[in-house]
Amino acid sequence: SAAIKNSNSMLDVIDNLKKSNVTIKKGRGLNFIDADGVSIKGSQIDRKYSLQGFEKLIHQKTEKTIVKR
């Protein structure tokens, strides 16, 4: 997703998704909720969008950004 590719932190992802009228609810996992109120678990989209997978993606992206500086 572009929201993830263009983000360096969880807060960036949340802000980028809000621009697309999508919110994230964090509980034991992640739920993505669109403007119509339709909710889907991140792990149902792809395992990398589960809470653990998502945190891993952001962590890897952050490490790459630090190394490039």
mmCIF file of C-alpha atoms in Angstrom:
data_model
loop_
_atom_site.group_PDB
_atom_site.id
_atom_site.type_symbol
_atom_site.label_atom_id
_atom_site.label_comp_id
_atom_site.label_asym_id
_atom_site.label_seq_id
_atom_site.Cartn_x
_atom_site.Cartn_y
_atom_site.Cartn_z
ATOM 1 C CA SER A 1 0.000 0.000 0.000
ATOM 2 C CA ALA A 2 1.215 3.510 -0.769
ATOM 3 C CA ALA A 3 0.340 4.615 2.766
ATOM 4 C CA ILE A 4 2.932 2.190 4.118
ATOM 5 C CA LYS A 5 5.572 2.810 1.448
ATOM 6 C CA ASN A 6 5.378 6.558 2.054
ATOM 7 C CA SER A 7 5.624 6.226 5.837
ATOM 8 C CA ASN A 8 8.490 5.961 8.293
ATOM 9 C CA SER A 9 6.480 5.301 11.437
ATOM 10 C CA MET A 10 3.133 4.023 12.620
ATOM 11 C CA LEU A 11 1.955 7.641 13.055
ATOM 12 C CA ASP A 12 2.874 8.390 9.424
ATOM 13 C CA VAL A 13 0.894 5.348 8.274
ATOM 14 C CA ILE A 14 -2.141 6.429 10.300
ATOM 15 C CA ASP A 15 -1.945 9.975 8.891
ATOM 16 C CA ASN A 16 -1.557 8.708 5.319
ATOM 17 C CA LEU A 17 -4.494 6.311 5.688
ATOM 18 C CA LYS A 18 -6.682 9.071 7.150
ATOM 19 C CA LYS A 19 -6.123 11.007 3.922
ATOM 20 C CA SER A 20 -7.748 8.048 2.164
ATOM 21 C CA ASN A 21 -10.612 7.912 4.708
ATOM 22 C CA VAL A 22 -9.271 4.741 6.311
ATOM 23 C CA THR A 23 -8.685 4.455 10.044
ATOM 24 C CA ILE A 24 -6.770 1.848 12.012
ATOM 25 C CA LYS A 25 -8.016 0.362 15.237
ATOM 26 C CA LYS A 26 -5.338 -1.377 17.271
ATOM 27 C CA GLY A 27 -6.372 -4.066 19.690
ATOM 28 C CA ARG A 28 -4.873 -7.532 19.798
ATOM 29 C CA GLY A 29 -4.431 -6.981 16.077
ATOM 30 C CA LEU A 30 -5.078 -4.295 13.496
ATOM 31 C CA ASN A 31 -8.442 -3.476 11.961
ATOM 32 C CA PHE A 32 -8.699 -1.226 8.938
ATOM 33 C CA ILE A 33 -11.987 0.688 8.738
ATOM 34 C CA ASP A 34 -13.133 2.563 5.637
ATOM 35 C CA ALA A 35 -15.368 5.640 5.381
ATOM 36 C CA ASP A 36 -18.484 3.427 5.231
ATOM 37 C CA GLY A 37 -17.576 1.743 8.519
ATOM 38 C CA VAL A 38 -16.569 -1.531 6.893
ATOM 39 C CA SER A 39 -13.878 -3.184 9.012
ATOM 40 C CA ILE A 40 -11.399 -5.865 8.004
ATOM 41 C CA LYS A 41 -8.632 -7.441 10.034
ATOM 42 C CA GLY A 42 -5.160 -6.741 8.737
ATOM 43 C CA SER A 43 -4.299 -10.437 8.826
ATOM 44 C CA GLN A 44 -7.251 -11.138 6.501
ATOM 45 C CA ILE A 45 -5.727 -8.816 3.912
ATOM 46 C CA ASP A 46 -2.250 -10.323 4.169
ATOM 47 C CA ARG A 47 -0.157 -11.733 7.024
ATOM 48 C CA LYS A 48 2.214 -8.769 6.671
ATOM 49 C CA TYR A 49 -0.683 -6.512 7.740
ATOM 50 C CA SER A 50 -1.210 -8.366 11.015
ATOM 51 C CA LEU A 51 -0.058 -6.335 14.018
ATOM 52 C CA GLN A 52 3.223 -8.219 14.261
ATOM 53 C CA GLY A 53 3.810 -8.167 10.499
ATOM 54 C CA PHE A 54 2.975 -4.477 10.271
ATOM 55 C CA GLU A 55 5.360 -3.565 13.076
ATOM 56 C CA LYS A 56 8.064 -5.596 11.334
ATOM 57 C CA LEU A 57 7.471 -3.730 8.042
ATOM 58 C CA ILE A 58 7.733 -0.342 9.742
ATOM 59 C CA HIS A 59 10.835 -1.425 11.684
ATOM 60 C CA GLN A 60 12.584 -2.616 8.490
ATOM 61 C CA LYS A 61 11.682 0.601 6.697
ATOM 62 C CA THR A 62 13.001 2.687 9.604
ATOM 63 C CA GLU A 63 16.283 0.760 9.638
ATOM 64 C CA LYS A 64 16.726 1.303 5.880
ATOM 65 C CA THR A 65 16.103 5.038 6.319
ATOM 66 C CA ILE A 66 18.683 5.268 9.115
ATOM 67 C CA VAL A 67 21.298 3.385 7.055
ATOM 68 C CA LYS A 68 20.776 5.696 4.036
ATOM 69 C CA ARG A 69 21.514 8.820 6.109
#
